[in-house]
Amino acid sequence: MSIVNAKEIMIEAAKNKYAVGAFNITDLLQFEAVIDAAVETKSPVIVQTSVKPSQFLGTKMMVAIYRTLAESAPVPVCLHLDHCTDIAYCKTCADAGYTNIMIDASKQAYEENIRQTKEVADYCHAIGGISVEGELGTVGGVEDQVKVAEDEAQLANPQQSVEFCERTGVDIFAPAIGTAHGVYKTKNPKIDTERMATIHKMLNGNGIKTPLVVHGGTGLPEDTIKKLLAAGGAKFNVSTELKRTLIDAKFEYISAHREEYDPGKLDKFVRDATRKAVIHWMEMVESVGKA
Ligand code: 13P
């Protein structure tokens, strides 16, 4: 009932100047907490797995969990494969039932990025019901197997962004604009919101065709988030914050209940902490009440 791809919910978001939160999860507990938050706030949502968690649980198990939770949730839910550099694994996840696939060939030379991204886009479009995300320029920091030194990160060129989207056929697009994976080193990271607005205008001037993605959500100041919403950001990726919430909540609970040995209570505490963190993001990207 609520199985959707990313493009459909993002077009709706971009038209109405809000964004869909996209949350990286590593286990069932986080998956449930993200859905809890979406249902509670009536938000459309994207659940993401990077490659390692997807391989750890297995694609069949991941998709079974997705279908079970999404089909009974009264909100649209997308399952996205994040930052996959391996074309074969992108195809495996598309075959298994992921509804959005990110092929990350952004570290390759421009023409090779186009070739790999187009191959995945063509494959997913032939299956149907799956949207594809591509990236141009590079996002600094570390996400799963993808590592980019901050001084090697390159921003996306607006003209090339348009050509990249046309030639690859991607459904949603992540231009590098200075955001980074992990925790920002300064309180006010330099984010090129104007570049984002220019790319959005050039791509989507006469109606939304290719909605834009913002990577590196953790630690972005709220006023930057608002500027990026106005500039066309329709998906905000959040990973590090949820990893930290999971570990910190476990540590806090176990420290306070060292002799309890009741996993159900520990899980409830962690699920609740995660749900609250996700709700805060849904409020910031203004998706509350939009489902
Ligand atoms: P953060 O880890 O900085 O939240 O970035 C998440 C991300 O962009 C995943 O693709």
PDB file of C-alpha atoms and ligand atoms in Angstrom:
ATOM      1  CA  MET A   1       0.000   0.000   0.000  1.00  0.00           C
ATOM      2  CA  SER A   2       2.719   2.475   0.925  1.00  0.00           C
ATOM      3  CA  ILE A   3       5.564   1.201  -1.236  1.00  0.00           C
ATOM      4  CA  VAL A   4       6.875   4.137  -3.290  1.00  0.00           C
ATOM      5  CA  ASN A   5      10.018   5.183  -5.111  1.00  0.00           C
ATOM      6  CA  ALA A   6      11.932   8.312  -4.161  1.00  0.00           C
ATOM      7  CA  LYS A   7      11.157  10.326  -7.269  1.00  0.00           C
ATOM      8  CA  GLU A   8       7.398  10.396  -6.776  1.00  0.00           C
ATOM      9  CA  ILE A   9       7.511  11.657  -3.184  1.00  0.00           C
ATOM     10  CA  MET A  10      10.337  14.085  -3.953  1.00  0.00           C
ATOM     11  CA  ILE A  11       8.536  15.720  -6.870  1.00  0.00           C
ATOM     12  CA  GLU A  12       5.629  16.417  -4.548  1.00  0.00           C
ATOM     13  CA  ALA A  13       8.059  17.766  -1.934  1.00  0.00           C
ATOM     14  CA  ALA A  14       9.981  19.987  -4.373  1.00  0.00           C
ATOM     15  CA  LYS A  15       6.761  21.479  -5.741  1.00  0.00           C
ATOM     16  CA  ASN A  16       5.696  22.422  -2.229  1.00  0.00           C
ATOM     17  CA  LYS A  17       9.131  23.471  -0.900  1.00  0.00           C
ATOM     18  CA  TYR A  18       9.563  20.824   1.759  1.00  0.00           C
ATOM     19  CA  ALA A  19      11.882  17.808   1.717  1.00  0.00           C
ATOM     20  CA  VAL A  20      11.686  14.113   2.492  1.00  0.00           C
ATOM     21  CA  GLY A  21      14.007  12.908   5.257  1.00  0.00           C
ATOM     22  CA  ALA A  22      16.211   9.992   4.181  1.00  0.00           C
ATOM     23  CA  PHE A  23      17.569   8.043   7.129  1.00  0.00           C
ATOM     24  CA  ASN A  24      20.398   5.506   7.011  1.00  0.00           C
ATOM     25  CA  ILE A  25      19.634   2.476   9.158  1.00  0.00           C
ATOM     26  CA  THR A  26      21.727  -0.533  10.067  1.00  0.00           C
ATOM     27  CA  ASP A  27      19.215  -2.777  11.829  1.00  0.00           C
ATOM     28  CA  LEU A  28      15.551  -3.618  12.397  1.00  0.00           C
ATOM     29  CA  LEU A  29      15.244  -1.434  15.481  1.00  0.00           C
ATOM     30  CA  GLN A  30      16.269   1.709  13.607  1.00  0.00           C
ATOM     31  CA  PHE A  31      14.054   0.720  10.682  1.00  0.00           C
ATOM     32  CA  GLU A  32      11.045   0.491  13.032  1.00  0.00           C
ATOM     33  CA  ALA A  33      11.931   3.764  14.752  1.00  0.00           C
ATOM     34  CA  VAL A  34      12.071   5.634  11.427  1.00  0.00           C
ATOM     35  CA  ILE A  35       8.668   4.261  10.432  1.00  0.00           C
ATOM     36  CA  ASP A  36       7.302   5.113  13.913  1.00  0.00           C
ATOM     37  CA  ALA A  37       8.399   8.728  13.377  1.00  0.00           C
ATOM     38  CA  ALA A  38       6.913   8.895   9.881  1.00  0.00           C
ATOM     39  CA  VAL A  39       3.568   7.498  11.028  1.00  0.00           C
ATOM     40  CA  GLU A  40       3.449   9.750  14.100  1.00  0.00           C
ATOM     41  CA  THR A  41       4.180  12.905  12.100  1.00  0.00           C
ATOM     42  CA  LYS A  42       2.351  11.850   8.906  1.00  0.00           C
ATOM     43  CA  SER A  43       5.533  12.291   6.864  1.00  0.00           C
ATOM     44  CA  PRO A  44       6.605  10.588   3.668  1.00  0.00           C
ATOM     45  CA  VAL A  45       9.954   8.928   4.348  1.00  0.00           C
ATOM     46  CA  ILE A  46      12.972   7.296   2.733  1.00  0.00           C
ATOM     47  CA  VAL A  47      14.758   4.518   4.614  1.00  0.00           C
ATOM     48  CA  GLN A  48      18.305   3.994   3.334  1.00  0.00           C
ATOM     49  CA  THR A  49      20.909   1.326   3.726  1.00  0.00           C
ATOM     50  CA  SER A  50      24.462   1.701   2.626  1.00  0.00           C
ATOM     51  CA  VAL A  51      26.093  -1.381   1.140  1.00  0.00           C
ATOM     52  CA  LYS A  52      27.545  -3.018   4.271  1.00  0.00           C
ATOM     53  CA  PRO A  53      24.313  -3.184   6.339  1.00  0.00           C
ATOM     54  CA  SER A  54      22.455  -4.348   3.261  1.00  0.00           C
ATOM     55  CA  GLN A  55      24.955  -7.183   2.779  1.00  0.00           C
ATOM     56  CA  PHE A  56      25.007  -7.980   6.518  1.00  0.00           C
ATOM     57  CA  LEU A  57      21.240  -8.553   6.740  1.00  0.00           C
ATOM     58  CA  GLY A  58      20.996  -9.704   3.126  1.00  0.00           C
ATOM     59  CA  THR A  59      18.888  -8.045   0.455  1.00  0.00           C
ATOM     60  CA  LYS A  60      16.034 -10.546   0.794  1.00  0.00           C
ATOM     61  CA  MET A  61      15.721  -9.954   4.536  1.00  0.00           C
ATOM     62  CA  MET A  62      16.040  -6.170   4.107  1.00  0.00           C
ATOM     63  CA  VAL A  63      13.308  -6.060   1.482  1.00  0.00           C
ATOM     64  CA  ALA A  64      11.078  -8.421   3.508  1.00  0.00           C
ATOM     65  CA  ILE A  65      11.367  -6.085   6.510  1.00  0.00           C
ATOM     66  CA  TYR A  66      10.690  -3.103   4.250  1.00  0.00           C
ATOM     67  CA  ARG A  67       7.594  -4.604   2.676  1.00  0.00           C
ATOM     68  CA  THR A  68       6.220  -5.781   6.022  1.00  0.00           C
ATOM     69  CA  LEU A  69       6.658  -2.400   7.712  1.00  0.00           C
ATOM     70  CA  ALA A  70       5.760  -0.200   4.727  1.00  0.00           C
ATOM     71  CA  GLU A  71       2.660  -2.134   3.703  1.00  0.00           C
ATOM     72  CA  SER A  72       1.059  -1.633   7.100  1.00  0.00           C
ATOM     73  CA  ALA A  73       2.162   2.010   7.482  1.00  0.00           C
ATOM     74  CA  PRO A  74      -0.330   4.677   6.386  1.00  0.00           C
ATOM     75  CA  VAL A  75       2.466   6.816   4.901  1.00  0.00           C
ATOM     76  CA  PRO A  76       4.595   6.444   1.744  1.00  0.00           C
ATOM     77  CA  VAL A  77       7.894   4.664   2.397  1.00  0.00           C
ATOM     78  CA  CYS A  78      10.813   4.244  -0.023  1.00  0.00           C
ATOM     79  CA  LEU A  79      13.751   1.841   0.434  1.00  0.00           C
ATOM     80  CA  HIS A  80      16.952   3.350  -0.977  1.00  0.00           C
ATOM     81  CA  LEU A  81      20.390   1.827  -1.561  1.00  0.00           C
ATOM     82  CA  ASP A  82      22.915   4.511  -0.640  1.00  0.00           C
ATOM     83  CA  HIS A  83      26.318   5.233  -2.247  1.00  0.00           C
ATOM     84  CA  CYS A  84      26.794   1.961  -4.056  1.00  0.00           C
ATOM     85  CA  THR A  85      29.909   1.978  -6.229  1.00  0.00           C
ATOM     86  CA  ASP A  86      29.335  -1.538  -7.581  1.00  0.00           C
ATOM     87  CA  ILE A  87      27.025  -1.789 -10.602  1.00  0.00           C
ATOM     88  CA  ALA A  88      26.374  -5.496 -10.027  1.00  0.00           C
ATOM     89  CA  TYR A  89      25.233  -4.871  -6.443  1.00  0.00           C
ATOM     90  CA  CYS A  90      22.991  -2.002  -7.584  1.00  0.00           C
ATOM     91  CA  LYS A  91      21.300  -4.491  -9.900  1.00  0.00           C
ATOM     92  CA  THR A  92      21.023  -7.121  -7.134  1.00  0.00           C
ATOM     93  CA  CYS A  93      19.209  -4.632  -4.898  1.00  0.00           C
ATOM     94  CA  ALA A  94      16.952  -3.494  -7.742  1.00  0.00           C
ATOM     95  CA  ASP A  95      16.035  -7.119  -8.458  1.00  0.00           C
ATOM     96  CA  ALA A  96      15.379  -7.732  -4.748  1.00  0.00           C
ATOM     97  CA  GLY A  97      12.866  -4.894  -4.405  1.00  0.00           C
ATOM     98  CA  TYR A  98      14.673  -1.722  -3.351  1.00  0.00           C
ATOM     99  CA  THR A  99      12.712   1.199  -4.801  1.00  0.00           C
ATOM    100  CA  ASN A 100      15.550   3.705  -5.172  1.00  0.00           C
ATOM    101  CA  ILE A 101      19.120   2.938  -6.132  1.00  0.00           C
ATOM    102  CA  MET A 102      22.080   5.283  -5.840  1.00  0.00           C
ATOM    103  CA  ILE A 103      24.958   4.432  -8.121  1.00  0.00           C
ATOM    104  CA  ASP A 104      27.864   6.481  -6.836  1.00  0.00           C
ATOM    105  CA  ALA A 105      30.405   6.760  -9.621  1.00  0.00           C
ATOM    106  CA  SER A 106      31.304  10.300  -8.570  1.00  0.00           C
ATOM    107  CA  LYS A 107      34.952   9.402  -7.961  1.00  0.00           C
ATOM    108  CA  GLN A 108      35.288   8.285 -11.581  1.00  0.00           C
ATOM    109  CA  ALA A 109      36.149  10.618 -14.455  1.00  0.00           C
ATOM    110  CA  TYR A 110      33.095  12.478 -15.805  1.00  0.00           C
ATOM    111  CA  GLU A 111      32.473  10.268 -18.870  1.00  0.00           C
ATOM    112  CA  GLU A 112      32.884   7.084 -16.831  1.00  0.00           C
ATOM    113  CA  ASN A 113      30.486   8.437 -14.184  1.00  0.00           C
ATOM    114  CA  ILE A 114      27.940   8.996 -16.964  1.00  0.00           C
ATOM    115  CA  ARG A 115      28.484   5.523 -18.421  1.00  0.00           C
ATOM    116  CA  GLN A 116      28.063   3.697 -15.098  1.00  0.00           C
ATOM    117  CA  THR A 117      25.139   5.821 -13.931  1.00  0.00           C
ATOM    118  CA  LYS A 118      23.288   5.353 -17.223  1.00  0.00           C
ATOM    119  CA  GLU A 119      23.808   1.598 -17.089  1.00  0.00           C
ATOM    120  CA  VAL A 120      22.142   1.419 -13.674  1.00  0.00           C
ATOM    121  CA  ALA A 121      19.375   3.865 -14.650  1.00  0.00           C
ATOM    122  CA  ASP A 122      18.540   1.872 -17.789  1.00  0.00           C
ATOM    123  CA  TYR A 123      18.490  -1.381 -15.817  1.00  0.00           C
ATOM    124  CA  CYS A 124      16.197  -0.042 -13.071  1.00  0.00           C
ATOM    125  CA  HIS A 125      13.868   1.680 -15.519  1.00  0.00           C
ATOM    126  CA  ALA A 126      13.453  -1.573 -17.447  1.00  0.00           C
ATOM    127  CA  ILE A 127      12.276  -3.246 -14.211  1.00  0.00           C
ATOM    128  CA  GLY A 128       9.925  -0.340 -13.478  1.00  0.00           C
ATOM    129  CA  GLY A 129       8.877   1.301 -10.204  1.00  0.00           C
ATOM    130  CA  ILE A 130      12.462   2.107  -9.220  1.00  0.00           C
ATOM    131  CA  SER A 131      14.051   5.546  -9.321  1.00  0.00           C
ATOM    132  CA  VAL A 132      17.800   6.134  -9.587  1.00  0.00           C
ATOM    133  CA  GLU A 133      20.066   8.680  -7.917  1.00  0.00           C
ATOM    134  CA  GLY A 134      23.382   9.853  -9.376  1.00  0.00           C
ATOM    135  CA  GLU A 135      26.051  12.152  -7.967  1.00  0.00           C
ATOM    136  CA  LEU A 136      28.327  14.690  -9.570  1.00  0.00           C
ATOM    137  CA  GLY A 137      31.273  16.288  -7.799  1.00  0.00           C
ATOM    138  CA  THR A 138      32.258  14.608  -4.561  1.00  0.00           C
ATOM    139  CA  VAL A 139      30.976  14.817  -0.988  1.00  0.00           C
ATOM    140  CA  GLY A 140      33.795  14.908   1.565  1.00  0.00           C
ATOM    141  CA  GLY A 141      34.024  12.547   4.551  1.00  0.00           C
ATOM    142  CA  VAL A 142      33.230   8.866   4.981  1.00  0.00           C
ATOM    143  CA  GLU A 143      30.001   6.976   4.246  1.00  0.00           C
ATOM    144  CA  ASP A 144      30.354   3.201   4.500  1.00  0.00           C
ATOM    145  CA  GLN A 145      32.887   2.201   1.811  1.00  0.00           C
ATOM    146  CA  VAL A 146      33.112   5.636   0.169  1.00  0.00           C
ATOM    147  CA  LYS A 147      35.880   7.885   1.530  1.00  0.00           C
ATOM    148  CA  VAL A 148      36.753  11.329   0.166  1.00  0.00           C
ATOM    149  CA  ALA A 149      39.360  13.588   1.802  1.00  0.00           C
ATOM    150  CA  GLU A 150      37.886  17.031   2.511  1.00  0.00           C
ATOM    151  CA  ASP A 151      40.495  18.735   0.319  1.00  0.00           C
ATOM    152  CA  GLU A 152      39.652  16.407  -2.581  1.00  0.00           C
ATOM    153  CA  ALA A 153      35.928  17.143  -2.483  1.00  0.00           C
ATOM    154  CA  GLN A 154      34.820  18.927  -5.663  1.00  0.00           C
ATOM    155  CA  LEU A 155      31.669  20.926  -6.174  1.00  0.00           C
ATOM    156  CA  ALA A 156      29.291  20.133  -9.042  1.00  0.00           C
ATOM    157  CA  ASN A 157      29.431  22.348 -12.113  1.00  0.00           C
ATOM    158  CA  PRO A 158      25.883  23.599 -12.952  1.00  0.00           C
ATOM    159  CA  GLN A 159      26.143  23.204 -16.736  1.00  0.00           C
ATOM    160  CA  GLN A 160      27.658  19.753 -16.385  1.00  0.00           C
ATOM    161  CA  SER A 161      24.908  18.841 -13.904  1.00  0.00           C
ATOM    162  CA  VAL A 162      22.256  19.448 -16.555  1.00  0.00           C
ATOM    163  CA  GLU A 163      24.176  17.450 -19.134  1.00  0.00           C
ATOM    164  CA  PHE A 164      24.803  14.651 -16.609  1.00  0.00           C
ATOM    165  CA  CYS A 165      21.084  14.316 -15.807  1.00  0.00           C
ATOM    166  CA  GLU A 166      20.092  14.377 -19.493  1.00  0.00           C
ATOM    167  CA  ARG A 167      22.659  11.821 -20.599  1.00  0.00           C
ATOM    168  CA  THR A 168      22.235   9.391 -17.681  1.00  0.00           C
ATOM    169  CA  GLY A 169      18.457   9.600 -17.297  1.00  0.00           C
ATOM    170  CA  VAL A 170      18.715   9.753 -13.487  1.00  0.00           C
ATOM    171  CA  ASP A 171      15.477  10.475 -11.640  1.00  0.00           C
ATOM    172  CA  ILE A 172      16.972  12.349  -8.715  1.00  0.00           C
ATOM    173  CA  PHE A 173      20.306  14.119  -8.532  1.00  0.00           C
ATOM    174  CA  ALA A 174      22.895  14.806  -5.821  1.00  0.00           C
ATOM    175  CA  PRO A 175      25.154  17.728  -6.743  1.00  0.00           C
ATOM    176  CA  ALA A 176      28.148  18.235  -4.459  1.00  0.00           C
ATOM    177  CA  ILE A 177      27.708  21.650  -2.834  1.00  0.00           C
ATOM    178  CA  GLY A 178      30.166  21.503   0.063  1.00  0.00           C
ATOM    179  CA  THR A 179      28.285  19.264   2.485  1.00  0.00           C
ATOM    180  CA  ALA A 180      30.235  16.370   4.032  1.00  0.00           C
ATOM    181  CA  HIS A 181      29.519  12.984   5.535  1.00  0.00           C
ATOM    182  CA  GLY A 182      30.189  12.652   9.255  1.00  0.00           C
ATOM    183  CA  VAL A 183      30.521  15.467  11.763  1.00  0.00           C
ATOM    184  CA  TYR A 184      31.408  18.959  10.459  1.00  0.00           C
ATOM    185  CA  LYS A 185      34.680  20.345  11.765  1.00  0.00           C
ATOM    186  CA  THR A 186      33.228  23.836  12.210  1.00  0.00           C
ATOM    187  CA  LYS A 187      29.893  25.081  13.573  1.00  0.00           C
ATOM    188  CA  ASN A 188      29.165  26.905  10.332  1.00  0.00           C
ATOM    189  CA  PRO A 189      30.293  24.756   7.419  1.00  0.00           C
ATOM    190  CA  LYS A 190      30.608  26.573   4.090  1.00  0.00           C
ATOM    191  CA  ILE A 191      27.738  25.256   2.000  1.00  0.00           C
ATOM    192  CA  ASP A 192      27.193  26.628  -1.496  1.00  0.00           C
ATOM    193  CA  THR A 193      23.415  27.145  -1.310  1.00  0.00           C
ATOM    194  CA  GLU A 194      23.539  29.448  -4.348  1.00  0.00           C
ATOM    195  CA  ARG A 195      25.083  26.712  -6.468  1.00  0.00           C
ATOM    196  CA  MET A 196      22.232  24.452  -5.364  1.00  0.00           C
ATOM    197  CA  ALA A 197      19.653  27.090  -6.374  1.00  0.00           C
ATOM    198  CA  THR A 198      21.343  27.604  -9.758  1.00  0.00           C
ATOM    199  CA  ILE A 199      21.402  23.873 -10.499  1.00  0.00           C
ATOM    200  CA  HIS A 200      17.771  23.551  -9.410  1.00  0.00           C
ATOM    201  CA  LYS A 201      16.731  26.413 -11.667  1.00  0.00           C
ATOM    202  CA  MET A 202      18.667  25.096 -14.648  1.00  0.00           C
ATOM    203  CA  LEU A 203      17.314  21.558 -14.217  1.00  0.00           C
ATOM    204  CA  ASN A 204      13.800  22.280 -13.087  1.00  0.00           C
ATOM    205  CA  GLY A 205      12.955  25.711 -14.402  1.00  0.00           C
ATOM    206  CA  ASN A 206       9.648  24.730 -15.995  1.00  0.00           C
ATOM    207  CA  GLY A 207       8.333  22.165 -13.526  1.00  0.00           C
ATOM    208  CA  ILE A 208      10.099  19.569 -11.410  1.00  0.00           C
ATOM    209  CA  LYS A 209      11.751  16.864 -13.515  1.00  0.00           C
ATOM    210  CA  THR A 210      14.794  15.944 -11.466  1.00  0.00           C
ATOM    211  CA  PRO A 211      14.502  16.700  -7.740  1.00  0.00           C
ATOM    212  CA  LEU A 212      17.707  17.375  -5.803  1.00  0.00           C
ATOM    213  CA  VAL A 213      19.329  15.523  -2.914  1.00  0.00           C
ATOM    214  CA  VAL A 214      21.370  16.974  -0.045  1.00  0.00           C
ATOM    215  CA  HIS A 215      23.998  14.629   1.404  1.00  0.00           C
ATOM    216  CA  GLY A 216      25.745  15.089   4.748  1.00  0.00           C
ATOM    217  CA  GLY A 217      22.727  16.056   6.860  1.00  0.00           C
ATOM    218  CA  THR A 218      24.288  15.454  10.298  1.00  0.00           C
ATOM    219  CA  GLY A 219      25.309  18.732  11.910  1.00  0.00           C
ATOM    220  CA  LEU A 220      23.960  21.065   9.220  1.00  0.00           C
ATOM    221  CA  PRO A 221      22.806  24.269  10.941  1.00  0.00           C
ATOM    222  CA  GLU A 222      19.033  24.764  10.801  1.00  0.00           C
ATOM    223  CA  ASP A 223      19.286  28.025   8.859  1.00  0.00           C
ATOM    224  CA  THR A 224      21.368  26.256   6.201  1.00  0.00           C
ATOM    225  CA  ILE A 225      18.698  23.537   6.008  1.00  0.00           C
ATOM    226  CA  LYS A 226      16.074  26.223   5.396  1.00  0.00           C
ATOM    227  CA  LYS A 227      18.203  27.849   2.687  1.00  0.00           C
ATOM    228  CA  LEU A 228      18.669  24.470   1.016  1.00  0.00           C
ATOM    229  CA  LEU A 229      14.909  23.823   1.129  1.00  0.00           C
ATOM    230  CA  ALA A 230      14.330  27.151  -0.616  1.00  0.00           C
ATOM    231  CA  ALA A 231      17.075  26.268  -3.121  1.00  0.00           C
ATOM    232  CA  GLY A 232      15.315  23.039  -4.143  1.00  0.00           C
ATOM    233  CA  GLY A 233      16.670  20.378  -1.742  1.00  0.00           C
ATOM    234  CA  ALA A 234      13.974  17.695  -1.698  1.00  0.00           C
ATOM    235  CA  LYS A 235      15.789  14.856   0.115  1.00  0.00           C
ATOM    236  CA  PHE A 236      18.084  15.264   3.120  1.00  0.00           C
ATOM    237  CA  ASN A 237      20.329  12.314   3.975  1.00  0.00           C
ATOM    238  CA  VAL A 238      21.002  11.661   7.659  1.00  0.00           C
ATOM    239  CA  SER A 239      23.313   8.863   8.762  1.00  0.00           C
ATOM    240  CA  THR A 240      25.940   9.749  11.379  1.00  0.00           C
ATOM    241  CA  GLU A 241      23.389  11.281  13.763  1.00  0.00           C
ATOM    242  CA  LEU A 242      21.380   8.052  13.869  1.00  0.00           C
ATOM    243  CA  LYS A 243      24.486   5.917  14.384  1.00  0.00           C
ATOM    244  CA  ARG A 244      25.480   8.132  17.286  1.00  0.00           C
ATOM    245  CA  THR A 245      21.967   8.092  18.725  1.00  0.00           C
ATOM    246  CA  LEU A 246      21.917   4.300  18.621  1.00  0.00           C
ATOM    247  CA  ILE A 247      25.270   3.827  20.353  1.00  0.00           C
ATOM    248  CA  ASP A 248      24.801   6.675  22.848  1.00  0.00           C
ATOM    249  CA  ALA A 249      21.295   5.507  23.841  1.00  0.00           C
ATOM    250  CA  LYS A 250      22.519   1.940  24.346  1.00  0.00           C
ATOM    251  CA  PHE A 251      25.420   3.174  26.444  1.00  0.00           C
ATOM    252  CA  GLU A 252      23.195   5.456  28.513  1.00  0.00           C
ATOM    253  CA  TYR A 253      20.642   2.728  29.208  1.00  0.00           C
ATOM    254  CA  ILE A 254      23.145   0.014  30.032  1.00  0.00           C
ATOM    255  CA  SER A 255      25.131   2.345  32.281  1.00  0.00           C
ATOM    256  CA  ALA A 256      21.989   3.163  34.271  1.00  0.00           C
ATOM    257  CA  HIS A 257      20.665  -0.441  34.351  1.00  0.00           C
ATOM    258  CA  ARG A 258      23.823  -2.505  34.546  1.00  0.00           C
ATOM    259  CA  GLU A 259      22.183  -5.480  36.339  1.00  0.00           C
ATOM    260  CA  GLU A 260      18.840  -5.548  34.491  1.00  0.00           C
ATOM    261  CA  TYR A 261      19.468  -7.928  31.539  1.00  0.00           C
ATOM    262  CA  ASP A 262      16.140  -7.168  29.829  1.00  0.00           C
ATOM    263  CA  PRO A 263      16.822  -6.635  26.108  1.00  0.00           C
ATOM    264  CA  GLY A 264      13.224  -5.586  25.452  1.00  0.00           C
ATOM    265  CA  LYS A 265      13.573  -2.556  27.737  1.00  0.00           C
ATOM    266  CA  LEU A 266      16.921  -1.623  26.209  1.00  0.00           C
ATOM    267  CA  ASP A 267      15.483  -1.871  22.696  1.00  0.00           C
ATOM    268  CA  LYS A 268      12.463   0.240  23.640  1.00  0.00           C
ATOM    269  CA  PHE A 269      14.734   2.974  24.999  1.00  0.00           C
ATOM    270  CA  VAL A 270      16.903   2.991  21.860  1.00  0.00           C
ATOM    271  CA  ARG A 271      13.911   2.881  19.501  1.00  0.00           C
ATOM    272  CA  ASP A 272      12.378   5.818  21.317  1.00  0.00           C
ATOM    273  CA  ALA A 273      15.580   7.890  21.217  1.00  0.00           C
ATOM    274  CA  THR A 274      15.889   7.200  17.483  1.00  0.00           C
ATOM    275  CA  ARG A 275      12.229   8.042  16.846  1.00  0.00           C
ATOM    276  CA  LYS A 276      12.722  11.429  18.573  1.00  0.00           C
ATOM    277  CA  ALA A 277      15.854  12.240  16.526  1.00  0.00           C
ATOM    278  CA  VAL A 278      14.035  11.387  13.297  1.00  0.00           C
ATOM    279  CA  ILE A 279      10.986  13.472  14.261  1.00  0.00           C
ATOM    280  CA  HIS A 280      13.285  16.449  14.854  1.00  0.00           C
ATOM    281  CA  TRP A 281      14.579  16.071  11.278  1.00  0.00           C
ATOM    282  CA  MET A 282      11.067  15.736   9.885  1.00  0.00           C
ATOM    283  CA  GLU A 283      10.197  19.011  11.594  1.00  0.00           C
ATOM    284  CA  MET A 284      13.298  20.737  10.206  1.00  0.00           C
ATOM    285  CA  VAL A 285      12.660  19.619   6.618  1.00  0.00           C
ATOM    286  CA  GLU A 286       8.960  20.445   7.014  1.00  0.00           C
ATOM    287  CA  SER A 287       7.574  17.077   5.936  1.00  0.00           C
ATOM    288  CA  VAL A 288       5.233  16.857   8.945  1.00  0.00           C
ATOM    289  CA  GLY A 289       1.599  16.412   7.870  1.00  0.00           C
ATOM    290  CA  LYS A 290       2.530  16.019   4.196  1.00  0.00           C
ATOM    291  CA  ALA A 291       1.700  12.297   3.875  1.00  0.00           C
TER     292      ALA A 291
HETATM  293  P1  13P B   1      25.755  12.235   7.437  1.00  0.00           P
HETATM  294  O1  13P B   1      26.413  10.968   7.912  1.00  0.00           O
HETATM  295  O2  13P B   1      26.663  13.414   7.518  1.00  0.00           O
HETATM  296  O3  13P B   1      24.442  12.459   8.084  1.00  0.00           O
HETATM  297  O4  13P B   1      25.497  12.049   5.858  1.00  0.00           O
HETATM  298  C1  13P B   1      24.580  11.078   5.437  1.00  0.00           C
HETATM  299  C2  13P B   1      24.589  10.898   3.976  1.00  0.00           C
HETATM  300  O5  13P B   1      24.742  11.826   3.207  1.00  0.00           O
HETATM  301  C3  13P B   1      24.341   9.546   3.486  1.00  0.00           C
HETATM  302  O6  13P B   1      24.337   9.474   2.098  1.00  0.00           O
END
